[in-house]
Tab-separated table of C-alpha atoms in Angstrom:
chain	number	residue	atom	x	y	z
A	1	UNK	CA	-1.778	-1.315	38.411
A	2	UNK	CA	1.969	-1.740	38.794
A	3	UNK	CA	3.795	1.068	36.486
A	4	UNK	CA	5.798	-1.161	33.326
A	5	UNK	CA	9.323	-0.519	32.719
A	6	UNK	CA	11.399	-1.604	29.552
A	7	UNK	CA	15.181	-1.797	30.300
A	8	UNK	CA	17.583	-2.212	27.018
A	9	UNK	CA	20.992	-3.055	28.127
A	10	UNK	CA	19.780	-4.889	31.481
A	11	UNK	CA	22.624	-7.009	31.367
A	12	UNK	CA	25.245	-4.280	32.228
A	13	UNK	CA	26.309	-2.815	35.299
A	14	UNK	CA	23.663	0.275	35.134
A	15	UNK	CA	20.758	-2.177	33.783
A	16	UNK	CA	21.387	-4.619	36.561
A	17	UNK	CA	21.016	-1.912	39.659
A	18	UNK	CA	18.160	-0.187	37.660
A	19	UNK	CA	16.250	-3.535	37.314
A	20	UNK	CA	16.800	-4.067	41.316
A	21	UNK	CA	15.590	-0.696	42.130
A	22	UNK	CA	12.472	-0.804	39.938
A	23	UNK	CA	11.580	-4.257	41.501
A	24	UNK	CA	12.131	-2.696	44.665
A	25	UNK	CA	9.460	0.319	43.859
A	26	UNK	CA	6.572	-2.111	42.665
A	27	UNK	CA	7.734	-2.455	39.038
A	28	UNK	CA	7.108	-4.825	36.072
A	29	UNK	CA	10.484	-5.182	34.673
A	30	UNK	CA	11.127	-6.078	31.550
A	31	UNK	CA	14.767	-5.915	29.678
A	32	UNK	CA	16.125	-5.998	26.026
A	33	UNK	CA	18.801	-8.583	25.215
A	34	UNK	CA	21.149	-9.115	22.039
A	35	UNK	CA	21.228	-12.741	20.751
A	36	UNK	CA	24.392	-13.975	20.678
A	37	UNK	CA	26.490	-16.970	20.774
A	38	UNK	CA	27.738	-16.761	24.475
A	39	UNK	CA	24.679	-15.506	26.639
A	40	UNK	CA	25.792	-13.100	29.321
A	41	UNK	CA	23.746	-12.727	32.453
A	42	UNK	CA	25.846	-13.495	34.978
A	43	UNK	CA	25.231	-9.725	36.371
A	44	UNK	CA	20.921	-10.504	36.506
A	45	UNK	CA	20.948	-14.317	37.351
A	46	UNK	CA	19.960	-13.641	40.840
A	47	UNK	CA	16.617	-11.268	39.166
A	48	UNK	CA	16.032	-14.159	36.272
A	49	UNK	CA	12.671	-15.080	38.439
A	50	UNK	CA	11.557	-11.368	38.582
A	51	UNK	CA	11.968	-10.057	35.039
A	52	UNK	CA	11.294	-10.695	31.321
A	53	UNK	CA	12.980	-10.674	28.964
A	54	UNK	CA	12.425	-9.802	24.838
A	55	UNK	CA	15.101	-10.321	21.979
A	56	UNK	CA	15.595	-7.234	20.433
A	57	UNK	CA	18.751	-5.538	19.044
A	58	UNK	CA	19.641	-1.355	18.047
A	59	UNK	CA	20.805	-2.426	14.710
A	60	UNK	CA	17.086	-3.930	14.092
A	61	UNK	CA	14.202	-1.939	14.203
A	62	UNK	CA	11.919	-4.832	13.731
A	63	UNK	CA	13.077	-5.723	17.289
A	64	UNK	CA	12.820	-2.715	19.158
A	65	UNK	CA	9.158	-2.180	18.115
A	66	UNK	CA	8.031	-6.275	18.705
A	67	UNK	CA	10.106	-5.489	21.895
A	68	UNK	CA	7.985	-2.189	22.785
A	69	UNK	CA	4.676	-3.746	21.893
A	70	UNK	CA	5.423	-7.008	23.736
A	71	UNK	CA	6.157	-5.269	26.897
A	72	UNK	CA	4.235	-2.144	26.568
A	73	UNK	CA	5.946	0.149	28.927
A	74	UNK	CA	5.418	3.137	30.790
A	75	UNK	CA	9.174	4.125	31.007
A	76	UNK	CA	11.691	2.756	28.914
A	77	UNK	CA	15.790	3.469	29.756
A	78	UNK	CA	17.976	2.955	26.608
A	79	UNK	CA	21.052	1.850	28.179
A	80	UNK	CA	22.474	-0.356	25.786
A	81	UNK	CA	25.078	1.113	23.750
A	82	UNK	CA	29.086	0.411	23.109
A	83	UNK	CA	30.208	1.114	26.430
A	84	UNK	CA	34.125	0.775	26.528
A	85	UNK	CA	35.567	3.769	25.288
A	86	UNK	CA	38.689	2.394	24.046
A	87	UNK	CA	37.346	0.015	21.496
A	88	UNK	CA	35.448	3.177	19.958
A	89	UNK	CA	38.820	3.857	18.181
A	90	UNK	CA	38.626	-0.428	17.126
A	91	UNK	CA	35.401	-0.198	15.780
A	92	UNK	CA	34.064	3.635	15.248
A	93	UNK	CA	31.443	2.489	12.811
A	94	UNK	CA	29.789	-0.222	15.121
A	95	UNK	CA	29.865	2.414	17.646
A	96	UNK	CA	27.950	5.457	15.468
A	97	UNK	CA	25.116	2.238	15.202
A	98	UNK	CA	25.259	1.310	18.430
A	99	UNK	CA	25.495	4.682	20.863
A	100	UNK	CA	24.243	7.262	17.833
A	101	UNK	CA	21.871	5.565	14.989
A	102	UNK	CA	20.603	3.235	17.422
A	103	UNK	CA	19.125	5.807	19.486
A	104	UNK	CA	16.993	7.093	16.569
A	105	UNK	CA	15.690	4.267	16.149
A	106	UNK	CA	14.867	3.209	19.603
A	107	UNK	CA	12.866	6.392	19.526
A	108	UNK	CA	11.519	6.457	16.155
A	109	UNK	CA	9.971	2.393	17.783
A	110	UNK	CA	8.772	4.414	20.642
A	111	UNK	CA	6.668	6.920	18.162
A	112	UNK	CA	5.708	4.153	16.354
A	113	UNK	CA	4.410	1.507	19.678
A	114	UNK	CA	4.163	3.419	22.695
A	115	UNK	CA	3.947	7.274	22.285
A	116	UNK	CA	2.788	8.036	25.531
A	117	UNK	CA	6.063	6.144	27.555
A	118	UNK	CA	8.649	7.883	29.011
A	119	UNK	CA	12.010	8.125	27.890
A	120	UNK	CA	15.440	8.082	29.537
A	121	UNK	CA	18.765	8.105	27.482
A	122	UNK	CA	21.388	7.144	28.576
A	123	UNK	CA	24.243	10.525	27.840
A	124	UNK	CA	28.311	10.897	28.910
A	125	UNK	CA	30.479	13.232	30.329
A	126	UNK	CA	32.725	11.803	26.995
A	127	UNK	CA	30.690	14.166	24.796
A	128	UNK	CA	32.399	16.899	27.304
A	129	UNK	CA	35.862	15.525	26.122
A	130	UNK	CA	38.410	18.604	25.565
A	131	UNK	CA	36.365	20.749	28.002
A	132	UNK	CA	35.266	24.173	27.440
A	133	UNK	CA	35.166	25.049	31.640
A	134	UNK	CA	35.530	23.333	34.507
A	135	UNK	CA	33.040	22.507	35.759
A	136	UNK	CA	30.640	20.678	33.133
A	137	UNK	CA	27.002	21.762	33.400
A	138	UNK	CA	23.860	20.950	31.369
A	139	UNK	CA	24.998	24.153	29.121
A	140	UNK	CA	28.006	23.119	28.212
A	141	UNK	CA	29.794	22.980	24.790
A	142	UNK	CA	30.151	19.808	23.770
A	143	UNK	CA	33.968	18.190	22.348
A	144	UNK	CA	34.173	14.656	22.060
A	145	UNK	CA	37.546	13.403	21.806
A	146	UNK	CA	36.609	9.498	21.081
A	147	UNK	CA	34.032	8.149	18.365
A	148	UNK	CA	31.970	6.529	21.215
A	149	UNK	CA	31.951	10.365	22.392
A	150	UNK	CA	30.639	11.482	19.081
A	151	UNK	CA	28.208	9.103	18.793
A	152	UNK	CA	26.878	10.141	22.430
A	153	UNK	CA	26.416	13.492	21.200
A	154	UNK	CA	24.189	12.226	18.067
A	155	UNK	CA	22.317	10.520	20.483
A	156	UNK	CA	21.885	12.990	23.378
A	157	UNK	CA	21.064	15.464	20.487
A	158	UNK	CA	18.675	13.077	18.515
A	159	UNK	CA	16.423	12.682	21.767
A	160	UNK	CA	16.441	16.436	22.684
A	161	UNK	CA	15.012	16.517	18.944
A	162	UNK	CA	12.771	14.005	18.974
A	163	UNK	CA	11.363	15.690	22.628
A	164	UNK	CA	11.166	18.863	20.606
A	165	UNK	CA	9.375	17.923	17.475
A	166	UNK	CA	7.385	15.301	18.518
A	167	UNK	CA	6.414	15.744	22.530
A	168	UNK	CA	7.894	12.762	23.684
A	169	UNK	CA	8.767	12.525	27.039
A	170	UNK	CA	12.144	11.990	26.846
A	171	UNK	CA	15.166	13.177	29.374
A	172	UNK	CA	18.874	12.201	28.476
A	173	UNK	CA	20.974	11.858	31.712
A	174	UNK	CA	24.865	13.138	31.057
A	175	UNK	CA	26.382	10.665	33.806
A	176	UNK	CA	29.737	11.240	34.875
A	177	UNK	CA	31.908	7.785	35.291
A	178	UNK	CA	30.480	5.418	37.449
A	179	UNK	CA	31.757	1.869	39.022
A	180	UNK	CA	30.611	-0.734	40.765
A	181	UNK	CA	31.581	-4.630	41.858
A	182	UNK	CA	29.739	-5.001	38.479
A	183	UNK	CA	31.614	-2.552	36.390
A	184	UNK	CA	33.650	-4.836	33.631
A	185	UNK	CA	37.306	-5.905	33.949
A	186	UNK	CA	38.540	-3.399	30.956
A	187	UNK	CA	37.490	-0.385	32.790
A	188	UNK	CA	39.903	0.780	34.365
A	189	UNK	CA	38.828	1.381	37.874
A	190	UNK	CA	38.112	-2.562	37.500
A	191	UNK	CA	41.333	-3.580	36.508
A	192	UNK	CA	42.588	-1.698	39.342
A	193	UNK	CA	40.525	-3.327	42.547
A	194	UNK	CA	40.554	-6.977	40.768
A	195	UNK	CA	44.295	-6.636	40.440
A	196	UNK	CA	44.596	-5.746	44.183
A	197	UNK	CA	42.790	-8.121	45.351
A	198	UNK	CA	44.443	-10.895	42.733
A	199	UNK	CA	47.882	-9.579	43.780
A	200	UNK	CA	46.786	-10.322	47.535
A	201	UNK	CA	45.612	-13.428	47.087
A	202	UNK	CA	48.728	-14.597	45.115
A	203	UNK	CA	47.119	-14.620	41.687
A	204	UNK	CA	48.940	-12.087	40.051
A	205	UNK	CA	51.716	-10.312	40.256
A	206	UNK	CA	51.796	-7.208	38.568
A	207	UNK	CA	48.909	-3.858	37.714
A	208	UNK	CA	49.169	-2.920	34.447
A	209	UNK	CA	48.075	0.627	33.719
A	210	UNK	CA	48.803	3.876	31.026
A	211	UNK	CA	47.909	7.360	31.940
A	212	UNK	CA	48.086	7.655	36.127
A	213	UNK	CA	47.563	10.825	35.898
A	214	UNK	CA	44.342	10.873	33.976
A	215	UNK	CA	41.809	12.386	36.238
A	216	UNK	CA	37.682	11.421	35.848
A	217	UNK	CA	34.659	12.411	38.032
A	218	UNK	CA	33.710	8.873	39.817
A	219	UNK	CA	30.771	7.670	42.028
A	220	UNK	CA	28.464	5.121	42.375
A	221	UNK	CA	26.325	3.214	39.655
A	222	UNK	CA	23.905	2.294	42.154
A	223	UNK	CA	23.447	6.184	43.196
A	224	UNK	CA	23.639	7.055	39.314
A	225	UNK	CA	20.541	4.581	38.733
A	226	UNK	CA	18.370	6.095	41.022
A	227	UNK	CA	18.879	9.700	39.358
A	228	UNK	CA	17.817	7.939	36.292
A	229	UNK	CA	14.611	6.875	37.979
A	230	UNK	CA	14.239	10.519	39.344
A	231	UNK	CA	14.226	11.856	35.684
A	232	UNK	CA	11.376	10.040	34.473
A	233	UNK	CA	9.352	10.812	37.513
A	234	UNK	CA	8.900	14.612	37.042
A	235	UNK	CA	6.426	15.554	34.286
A	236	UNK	CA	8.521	17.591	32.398
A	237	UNK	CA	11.490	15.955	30.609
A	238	UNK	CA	14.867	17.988	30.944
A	239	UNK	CA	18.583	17.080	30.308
A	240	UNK	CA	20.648	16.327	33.632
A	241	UNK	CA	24.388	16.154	34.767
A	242	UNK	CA	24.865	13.576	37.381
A	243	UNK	CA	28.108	13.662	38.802
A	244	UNK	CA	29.836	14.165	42.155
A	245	UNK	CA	31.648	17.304	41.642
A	246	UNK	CA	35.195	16.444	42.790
A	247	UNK	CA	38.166	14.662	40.635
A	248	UNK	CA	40.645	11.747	41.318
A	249	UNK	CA	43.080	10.679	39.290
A	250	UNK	CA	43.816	7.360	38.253
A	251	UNK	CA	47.263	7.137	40.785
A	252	UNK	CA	44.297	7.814	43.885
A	253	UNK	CA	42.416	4.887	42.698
A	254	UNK	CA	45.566	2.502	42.698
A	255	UNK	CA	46.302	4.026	46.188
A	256	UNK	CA	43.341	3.675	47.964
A	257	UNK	CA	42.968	-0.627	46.360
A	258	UNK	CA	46.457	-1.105	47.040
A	259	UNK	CA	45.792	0.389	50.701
A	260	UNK	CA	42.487	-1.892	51.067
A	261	UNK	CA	44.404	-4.909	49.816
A	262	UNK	CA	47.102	-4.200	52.318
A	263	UNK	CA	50.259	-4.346	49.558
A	264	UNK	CA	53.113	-1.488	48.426
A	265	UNK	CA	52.390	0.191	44.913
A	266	UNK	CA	55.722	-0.045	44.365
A	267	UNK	CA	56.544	-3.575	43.524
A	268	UNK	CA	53.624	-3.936	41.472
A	269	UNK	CA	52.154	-1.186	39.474
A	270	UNK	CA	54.011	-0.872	35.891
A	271	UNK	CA	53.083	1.791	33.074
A	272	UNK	CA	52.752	1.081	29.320
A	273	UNK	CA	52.373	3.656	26.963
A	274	UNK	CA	50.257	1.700	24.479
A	275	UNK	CA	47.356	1.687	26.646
A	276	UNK	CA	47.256	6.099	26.664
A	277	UNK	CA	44.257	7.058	24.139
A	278	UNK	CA	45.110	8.609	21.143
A	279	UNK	CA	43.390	11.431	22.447
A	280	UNK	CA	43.190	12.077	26.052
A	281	UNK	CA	40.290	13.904	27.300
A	282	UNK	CA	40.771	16.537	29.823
A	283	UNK	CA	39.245	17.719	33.099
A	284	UNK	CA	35.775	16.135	33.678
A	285	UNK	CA	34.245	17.308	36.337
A	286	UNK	CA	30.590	17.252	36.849
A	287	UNK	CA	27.973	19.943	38.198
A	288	UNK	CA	25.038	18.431	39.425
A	289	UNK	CA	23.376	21.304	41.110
A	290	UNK	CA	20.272	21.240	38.588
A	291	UNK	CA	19.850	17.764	39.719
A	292	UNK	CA	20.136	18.411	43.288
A	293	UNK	CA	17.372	21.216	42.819
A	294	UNK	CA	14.988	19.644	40.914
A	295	UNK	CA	15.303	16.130	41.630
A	296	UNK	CA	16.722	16.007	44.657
A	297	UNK	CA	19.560	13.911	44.094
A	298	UNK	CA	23.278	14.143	45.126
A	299	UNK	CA	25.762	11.119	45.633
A	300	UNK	CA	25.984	9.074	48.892
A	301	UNK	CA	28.992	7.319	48.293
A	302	UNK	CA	32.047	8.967	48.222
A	303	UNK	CA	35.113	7.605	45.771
A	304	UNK	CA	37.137	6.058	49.046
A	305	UNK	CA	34.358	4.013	50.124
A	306	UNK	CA	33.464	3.053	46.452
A	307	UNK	CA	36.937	1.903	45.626
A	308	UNK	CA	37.360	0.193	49.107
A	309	UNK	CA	34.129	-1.564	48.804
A	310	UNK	CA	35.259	-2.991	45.338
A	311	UNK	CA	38.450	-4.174	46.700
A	312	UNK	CA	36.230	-6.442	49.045
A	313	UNK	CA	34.142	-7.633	46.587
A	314	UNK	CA	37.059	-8.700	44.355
A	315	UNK	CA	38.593	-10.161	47.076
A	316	UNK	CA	35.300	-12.670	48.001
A	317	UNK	CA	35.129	-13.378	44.379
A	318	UNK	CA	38.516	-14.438	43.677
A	319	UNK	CA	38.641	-16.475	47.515
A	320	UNK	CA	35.201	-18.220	46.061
């Protein structure tokens, strides 16, 4: 019988790949959507044939449980949370509910429906925030500098609890940044290829941007998805970094879109220091040796080719 998987968040960038790669592997998808009053599945049209969907929300544990017992899965991957750091400083409650609160009771639905299932949360390298060494492993000390980083850290901590007192199988994965064609315009890696691409097609003008010299660790969401699958596979749940190991800062990103769009940074890139976080975090840099050992996963795409290949797709989607 084809292994069940329940998806919450399947409309973002990380549900989307996930949901491909578990159809791919013989899956019965199933994903967890918010109502609200402008539907958003413009990133899972193209699966809308292949999957089902359930209503269900983190703020309602009604939902989640109706959600679990309607779907019944074998793995579930809570990736629905508050996702854009910057808004965490807009709306810090909404984000403990979301990313923390909401992850007890996504599991405390999972004691209640489906015990036995498999359980993948979604972690960040913003619970790392001011770092305590270079690089970041599973051991760690944790210092969020943003509430959506604090509210991580209740809910990586929450589901190493829960695995502890309960036996639930469930594995947080502490994922490093990570784009794609799919990643949303307010992130900055994003803003950067779209605006290359716009700027070369004569749509825009000027780029935007606050720190450039604010480094992150950044690969691939479809590679990151895969270590997610990789988790739930082994029979004993554990805590994983997935990263790439090596740094850029934000001026490399510009360069490389600006190079792959063919233009000058020069006449178009302009700083503002309103959009430089109240509180910057500092060096993430990911070790994912523990995942390369036990696993057996390490990145295949390398930041170059990930920022080229997102100039391209921004280019055929604004020429469309």
């Amino acid at each position: 019988m084809e292994p069940r998987a329940l998806i919450t968040g399947i409309t973002g960038q990380d549900g989307s790949y996930l949901a491909e790669l578990l159809l791919e592997r013989g899956y019965e998808v199933h994903g967890m959507v918010r109502r609200s009053s402008v539907e958003r599945f413009d990133r899972i049209e193209h699966l809308r044939g292949k999957i089902t969907l359930h209503q269900g929300d983190l703020l309602d544990q009604r939902s989640l449980v109706d959600a679990m017992r309607a779907s019944r899965p074998d793995e579930i991957y809570n990736l629905a949370a508050m996702s854009f750091v910057a808004v965490s400083w807009v709306q810090p409650t909404l984000t403990a509910e979301f990313s923390g609160v909401g992850v007890t009771r996504i599991l405390e639905a999972v004691r209640e429906a489906c015990p036995e299932a498999r359980f993948y949360q979604a972690s960040s390298s913003e619970m790392f925030g001011k770092v305590r060494e270079v690089p970041q492993t599973e051991l760690t000390a944790f210092y969020p500098r943003s509430p959506y980083g604090v509210a991580k850290a209740y809910g990586h901590f929450i589901t190493v609890n829960y695995r502890e007192s309960y036996g639930l199988h469930a594995t947080s994965g502490i994922l490093f940044n990570h784009e794609s064609p799919r990643r949303g315009l307010e992130f900055v890696t994003r803003k950067v290829t779209w605006h290359a691409a716009a700027i070369k097609l004569g749509l825009a003008d000027k780029l935007t941007l606050g720190n450039l010299d604010a480094e992150r660790d950044w690969g691939y969401a479809k590679d990151y998805v895969e270590a997610m699958w990789l988790m739930l596979q082994r029979d004993e749940p554990a805590d994983y970094v997935i990263a790439t190991g090596i740094a850029h800062s934000v001026r490399d990103c510009v360069e490389v879109a600006f190079d792959q769009a063919g233009l000058s940074i020069e006449n178009h890139v302009v700083t503002d220091p309103s959009l430089v976080r109240p509180a910057e975090v500092d060096h993430l840099i990911g070790d994912c040796t523990k995942a390369r050992e036990q696993l057996g996963w390490q990145p295949s795409t390398d930041f170059e080719t990930l920022i080229r290949l997102m100039v391209d797709a921004d280019l055929a989607l604004l020429s469309s």
